Each structure stands twice: as C-alpha cells, then as structure tokens.
Amino acid sequence: MPFLGQDWRSPGWSWIKTEDGWKRCESCSPELGRESGQCTLSRDLILNSEDEEIFNNEECEYASKKRKKEHFRNDTNTQSFYREKWIYVHKESTKERHGYCTLGEAFNRLDFSSAIQDIRRFTYVVKLLQLIAKSQLTSLSGVAQKNYFNILDKIVQKVLCDHQNPRLIKNLLQDLSSTLCTLIRGVGKSVLVGNINIWICRLETVLNWQQQLQNLQMTKQVNDGLTLSDLPLHTLSNILHRFSDGWDVVTLGQVTPTLYVLSEDRQLWKKLCQYHFAEKQFCRHLILSEKGHVEWKLMYFTLQKHYPTKEQYGDTLQFCRHCSILFWKDSGHPCTAADPDSCFTPVSPQHFIDLFKF
C-alpha cells in the first residue's frame, strides 16, 4: 500500500512496506524523481493493479490540492474574508464557544473592502490601517496581512483615480514604510509571518505607491458653471468653519487669494484650538505676537505635535455591550436587549485595536 502524505510541505515521496521496513518507491515531482532515479525498486513490480489504481487516485488528489494552494498563494488579489456585517467578539473559551477572536480574524471578516468605497467610512478605515501599521502589523496572520495589503492597494488606486484624500494616504504609507524598514533591519529580533523576501517585496511596493502619489498631478477641471470663487464671502467663510482639520483649511486657502485671506482669520483658528484642545494645554504652549495677540494658527500646529486631536468620522463601527458584537451601524445586528440603542457604543480606530488586546 503506497503512502503519500497529504501535507503540501511533504517532499512528495511514495513509500512501500517490505520485510525490511518502509522503502521509498518513486518521487511525485520531476525534480525529486531525477534524484531518486538510482532506486532499484520498480513500481510496476511492487504494486498490483489494485494498488496501482489507489496510488494514481491519491497522486491526482495530491496534485490537485497542491495546485489549488499554489494558485491561492500566488493570487495576490484574492481576499479571504467573509464580508460579514457583524462579528462576535469573545476573548476566552466558554462552553458555547471555543477559542477567541483576534485582530486578524476581525479584520478578515468585517467588510472593510466595501467600506473604503463609502465616503463616510473611508477616513475611518484609513486611520485603522495606519494604527495597525504602527504597532499591530506583525500580530496579523498571513491571510490577514494579505488582505491588509490588498485593501491598501485598492485605497491607493482609488486615490490615484479620483484625486481625493491624497494627504491621508501619504501619511499612512509613510508610517507603513517606516515600520517595514524597522522590521526588515531587525529581522530575527521579532517573529515575522512569511519569508523575509515577502516583506522586502512589500516594502518595494509601498515605496512604489509613495512615488506614484508624489507624482500625482491634479487636473484642472473646465467648468463654465458656478465655481467656488463665485460664492459670497460669508458662504466661503462658513465652509472654512465647517472643517475640523487645520491642514484642510490651509489647503483650501491655497486655491484663490480670497480663500487665503479667509483661511488666515484668527477666530477660525481659535475655534479649531478650542475644539481640539483644553485650556490647560493652551497655557503650556501659549504663543504671542509682537503686539501681544495670541497666534492661534501657530498654536494649533504646535499643540497638534504634543496632543492628539479629536477624531471625527462620518460612520464608524459600533460595539454592543449586551451581545459583545462588533458591527457596522447601518447594517445592525440581531440584538436581544430590551433597549438595543442604549447598549451601542461607537468604536474609534484605537478602541478597535484595544478590543483585541489580551
């Protein structure tokens, strides 16, 4: 009876049981077949017709499984997650459930690939990817890492196509490239899932993405209709006051001279500072001009270096404290609580990471 291992990592030899013990019969692969050419045993002499049929069936099944594994491994665009709208977050084994939910499993199963197409969730997903790049990349499984880079590739291609949010992606790629450089230089100091060449290839891909974004040219749209410059001053001022990110204010101020003047308004920057930071933080980093006025714009960017700003997202994941379920807000989940809305808590990107720390 021939023995053929089903493990794809096996050398691919077949074995035959004799009076002296098990002996190698024939190699399944051409390379190993050449090495075993010196073997004096002949499969035709050793196997009868029934054993020959069993051997051929097992050999075909093994080759089929190996081709499937190789196809899955080489197809970098394959995404192995379930596209579910909610998952149960359990941190320990119970009688009903065995095992626990990891960060990689949650990343695989929740539908982040479709979430990046939703303008309300785009910034949220990018921030989550950035936090994973900074500290949790090596904690992801091999499949989760593949999905991570597949989603990141979709995000980069989306930005290159529609020219929206390039600054966010540049910051993400900068953090990711720094992490990859550190991991590659310190190989051996930390456990990396996969061969070191895979990580080097990933770094080269990230550097290529950075170069593409660096060469991105914004095409000027030709429109004979109403433009931003045609709006009244108070409307333009209201638009600027809607921004919660100072860099967005600076970027919009570079469009026209009128917008630049409005973007330098001291009251605008004062409101931004009051929205993101506390008064105690103002006192520690107070910046005054020669005339004794507070430089609110300069203070904003100074405080931003020392303290985190408030995060604002159009849509986020929600966590049900009653059911311990993580879900997208618009899809909901089968909650058993009497008042489900009172059990829901918005999950920030950092909270998402903390949910899976054990």
XYZ file of C-alpha atoms in Angstrom:
358
model
C 0.000 0.000 0.000
C 1.720 3.227 -1.028
C 1.930 6.078 1.479
C 1.548 9.576 0.098
C 1.492 12.490 2.562
C -1.339 14.993 2.148
C 0.719 17.828 3.622
C 1.782 20.227 0.837
C 5.122 20.698 2.629
C 5.992 16.984 2.308
C 8.849 16.064 -0.060
C 6.408 14.162 -2.294
C 7.907 10.668 -1.981
C 5.871 7.464 -2.039
C 6.774 4.543 0.234
C 6.273 0.767 0.132
C 6.252 -1.599 3.061
C 8.669 -4.559 2.729
C 10.013 -7.232 5.045
C 12.945 -4.934 5.848
C 10.638 -1.974 6.600
C 9.368 1.008 4.595
C 11.331 1.916 1.477
C 10.999 4.835 -0.901
C 9.397 3.864 -4.174
C 9.091 6.847 -6.505
C 9.044 10.639 -6.417
C 5.903 12.612 -7.263
C 7.762 15.643 -8.580
C 10.062 15.683 -11.626
C 12.925 17.209 -9.660
C 12.757 14.645 -6.899
C 12.160 11.934 -9.490
C 15.566 12.588 -11.035
C 17.212 12.337 -7.615
C 15.530 9.000 -6.926
C 16.426 7.554 -10.319
C 19.044 5.375 -8.702
C 16.404 3.482 -6.752
C 16.289 -0.164 -7.943
C 12.686 -0.753 -6.929
C 10.130 -0.635 -9.716
C 6.565 0.433 -9.024
C 5.235 -1.929 -11.689
C 6.903 -4.887 -10.000
C 5.904 -3.958 -6.469
C 2.317 -2.821 -6.926
C -0.525 -4.922 -8.152
C -3.324 -3.487 -10.279
C -5.483 -2.534 -7.273
C -2.625 -0.751 -5.528
C -1.738 0.966 -8.800
C -5.240 2.431 -9.071
C -5.193 3.624 -5.459
C -1.783 5.206 -5.962
C -2.874 7.048 -9.107
C -6.030 8.374 -7.411
C -4.100 9.624 -4.397
C -1.430 11.122 -6.639
C -4.034 13.048 -8.655
C -5.776 14.236 -5.496
C -2.474 15.401 -4.021
C -1.510 17.251 -7.207
C -4.924 18.913 -7.373
C -4.691 20.139 -3.778
C -1.179 21.428 -4.342
C -2.243 23.356 -7.466
C -5.079 24.972 -5.512
C -2.723 26.005 -2.728
C -0.194 27.429 -5.171
C -2.938 29.306 -7.048
C -4.240 30.802 -3.810
C -0.761 31.752 -2.667
C 0.228 33.390 -5.952
C -3.046 35.262 -6.445
C -2.259 38.411 -4.505
C -5.628 39.909 -5.364
C -7.518 37.127 -3.589
C -9.281 38.428 -0.490
C -10.105 35.813 2.117
C -12.692 37.387 4.293
C -16.372 36.698 4.712
C -17.768 40.180 4.024
C -19.867 39.944 7.169
C -21.639 42.930 8.687
C -21.013 41.916 12.296
C -18.874 39.531 14.354
C -18.994 38.212 17.905
C -16.016 39.386 19.978
C -15.049 36.732 22.541
C -11.764 36.861 24.432
C -11.850 33.444 26.101
C -13.284 29.971 25.644
C -16.724 29.126 27.032
C -18.963 26.071 26.935
C -20.704 27.500 23.909
C -17.654 28.876 22.092
C -14.081 27.667 21.903
C -11.126 29.911 21.160
C -11.139 33.682 20.921
C -11.451 36.413 18.307
C -8.192 38.004 17.203
C -7.475 41.298 15.492
C -6.607 39.480 12.269
C -9.854 37.492 12.312
C -11.919 40.642 12.843
C -10.030 42.390 10.055
C -10.690 39.459 7.718
C -14.372 39.018 8.457
C -15.641 42.605 8.619
C -16.294 44.117 5.218
C -13.519 46.712 5.031
C -13.063 46.200 1.297
C -16.522 47.647 0.594
C -16.208 50.211 3.391
C -13.487 52.141 1.536
C -15.981 52.784 -1.269
C -18.248 54.606 1.205
C -17.140 58.221 1.636
C -18.423 58.204 5.226
C -16.178 55.284 6.210
C -13.112 55.991 4.093
C -11.256 58.123 6.657
C -12.171 55.666 9.415
C -10.678 52.687 7.562
C -7.530 54.633 6.628
C -6.960 55.620 10.274
C -7.423 51.993 11.343
C -4.901 50.804 8.754
C -2.474 53.454 9.996
C -2.734 52.274 13.612
C -2.205 48.669 12.526
C 0.848 49.734 10.506
C 2.370 51.464 13.530
C 2.097 48.690 16.113
C -0.017 45.675 15.128
C 1.243 44.585 11.719
C 3.211 41.586 12.988
C 0.262 40.387 15.082
C -1.808 39.742 11.942
C -1.952 36.255 10.474
C -0.634 35.563 6.987
C -4.103 35.756 5.430
C -4.896 38.958 7.351
C -1.650 40.536 6.134
C -2.530 39.631 2.547
C -5.968 41.206 2.973
C -4.371 44.261 4.595
C -2.166 44.954 1.585
C -4.966 44.133 -0.872
C -7.234 46.712 0.763
C -4.366 49.195 0.858
C -3.795 48.641 -2.857
C -7.479 49.396 -3.519
C -7.208 52.589 -1.477
C -4.122 53.787 -3.372
C -5.708 53.058 -6.750
C -8.865 54.884 -5.658
C -6.871 57.978 -4.670
C -4.898 57.910 -7.914
C -8.177 57.721 -9.816
C -10.381 60.299 -8.058
C -7.585 62.503 -6.546
C -9.307 62.660 -3.155
C -7.597 62.448 0.267
C -4.011 62.014 -1.013
C -2.567 63.536 2.173
C -4.180 60.867 4.369
C -2.741 58.064 2.259
C 0.708 59.658 2.150
C 0.781 59.739 5.961
C -0.355 56.106 6.099
C 2.293 54.945 3.631
C 4.978 56.919 5.469
C 4.187 55.141 8.752
C 3.937 51.776 6.994
C 7.275 52.163 5.200
C 8.977 53.128 8.475
C 7.565 50.032 10.175
C 8.617 47.743 7.313
C 12.145 49.188 7.306
C 12.437 48.590 11.051
C 11.183 45.008 10.752
C 13.483 44.153 7.853
C 16.561 45.679 9.504
C 15.799 43.930 12.777
C 14.990 40.547 11.243
C 15.452 37.869 13.892
C 14.513 40.180 16.743
C 10.800 39.717 16.083
C 8.748 36.899 14.603
C 7.684 37.662 11.033
C 4.935 35.666 9.338
C 6.331 34.623 5.960
C 9.692 34.742 4.259
C 11.875 37.844 4.598
C 11.724 38.258 0.793
C 7.957 38.750 1.058
C 8.477 41.665 3.451
C 11.134 43.178 1.203
C 8.726 42.908 -1.738
C 6.029 44.621 0.344
C 8.399 47.463 1.168
C 9.229 47.913 -2.514
C 5.503 48.020 -3.301
C 4.901 50.685 -0.644
C 7.798 52.776 -1.963
C 6.338 52.466 -5.458
C 2.959 53.677 -4.164
C 4.633 56.635 -2.493
C 6.340 57.560 -5.750
C 3.045 57.379 -7.649
C 1.343 59.655 -5.126
C 4.306 62.021 -5.202
C 3.934 62.329 -8.987
C 0.169 62.768 -8.787
C -0.938 65.792 -10.748
C -4.321 67.369 -10.040
C -6.083 68.005 -13.339
C -7.798 71.341 -13.618
C -11.483 70.916 -14.275
C -13.017 73.014 -17.022
C -16.440 74.140 -15.925
C -18.422 77.037 -17.335
C -20.938 76.926 -14.490
C -20.816 78.237 -10.922
C -17.428 77.849 -9.231
C -16.195 78.219 -5.669
C -14.914 81.707 -6.381
C -18.405 82.846 -7.361
C -19.839 82.185 -3.901
C -20.355 85.107 -1.468
C -17.721 85.748 1.195
C -19.924 84.713 4.109
C -20.656 81.372 2.383
C -16.952 80.733 1.831
C -16.289 81.621 5.459
C -18.959 79.163 6.607
C -17.356 76.424 4.532
C -13.993 77.022 6.188
C -15.581 76.977 9.637
C -17.006 73.521 8.905
C -13.550 71.982 8.689
C -12.196 70.185 11.743
C -8.684 69.665 10.339
C -6.310 72.617 10.134
C -4.491 71.150 7.134
C -7.746 71.182 5.165
C -8.110 74.882 5.930
C -4.558 75.562 4.731
C -5.090 73.526 1.552
C -8.315 75.300 0.642
C -6.655 78.652 1.311
C -4.185 77.925 -1.474
C -6.914 77.825 -4.141
C -7.564 81.571 -4.526
C -6.292 84.783 -2.901
C -9.745 85.376 -1.392
C -9.787 81.985 0.283
C -6.252 82.579 1.560
C -7.363 85.739 3.355
C -10.353 83.931 4.863
C -8.185 80.993 5.931
C -5.946 83.322 7.965
C -8.850 84.504 10.142
C -7.800 84.430 13.823
C -11.287 83.492 15.014
C -11.280 80.464 12.716
C -8.070 79.120 14.231
C -9.193 79.983 17.742
C -12.298 77.822 17.313
C -10.167 74.990 15.982
C -7.905 75.186 19.039
C -10.883 75.278 21.406
C -12.482 72.318 19.653
C -9.445 70.028 19.809
C -7.591 71.109 22.953
C -8.257 72.070 26.577
C -7.483 75.441 28.169
C -4.748 73.925 30.338
C -2.956 72.903 27.190
C -3.201 76.494 25.880
C -1.354 77.811 28.923
C 1.536 75.380 28.476
C 2.101 76.371 24.828
C 0.916 79.964 24.674
C 2.365 81.842 21.686
C 2.040 85.640 21.497
C 2.820 88.002 18.656
C 4.911 91.171 18.974
C 1.697 93.119 19.574
C 0.628 90.772 22.365
C -2.021 88.905 20.366
C -2.365 85.129 20.560
C -1.098 83.371 17.441
C -3.911 80.830 17.212
C -2.793 79.281 13.922
C 0.737 78.691 15.143
C -0.628 77.430 18.451
C -2.843 74.903 16.681
C 0.040 73.227 14.861
C 2.232 73.394 17.973
C -0.422 71.745 20.141
C -1.013 69.153 17.428
C 2.568 67.931 17.874
C 2.080 67.383 21.622
C -1.542 66.272 21.980
C -3.921 64.144 19.887
C -6.716 65.945 18.082
C -10.354 64.910 18.259
C -11.333 62.307 15.706
C -14.374 62.938 13.548
C -15.816 60.299 11.209
C -18.952 60.113 9.116
C -19.579 56.491 10.106
C -17.859 54.066 12.466
C -18.154 50.533 13.726
C -20.428 50.037 16.725
C -19.981 47.713 19.704
C -22.964 46.200 21.527
C -22.095 45.815 25.199
C -25.024 43.443 25.745
C -24.204 40.982 22.927
C -20.423 41.653 22.620
C -20.921 42.116 18.883
C -18.983 44.440 16.595
C -20.988 45.697 13.632
C -21.489 48.463 11.091
C -24.111 50.954 12.199
C -26.309 50.879 9.099
C -26.450 47.062 8.972
C -27.293 46.449 12.644
C -27.169 43.040 14.329
C -29.608 40.589 15.997
C -29.608 42.210 19.457
C -31.539 40.529 22.304
C -31.554 43.544 24.655
C -34.843 45.241 25.601
C -33.433 48.648 24.597
C -30.748 47.947 21.987
C -29.840 51.583 21.282
C -28.702 52.101 24.877
C -26.160 49.292 24.504
C -24.416 50.624 21.391
C -21.046 52.358 21.681
C -19.169 53.976 18.760
C -15.808 52.291 18.213
C -12.911 54.563 17.359
C -9.939 53.061 15.462
C -7.900 52.942 18.689
C -10.811 51.309 20.542
C -10.978 48.692 17.760
C -7.312 47.837 18.376
C -7.802 47.726 22.157
C -10.722 45.302 21.867
C -8.331 42.555 20.791
C -5.521 43.120 23.291
C -5.292 40.271 25.749
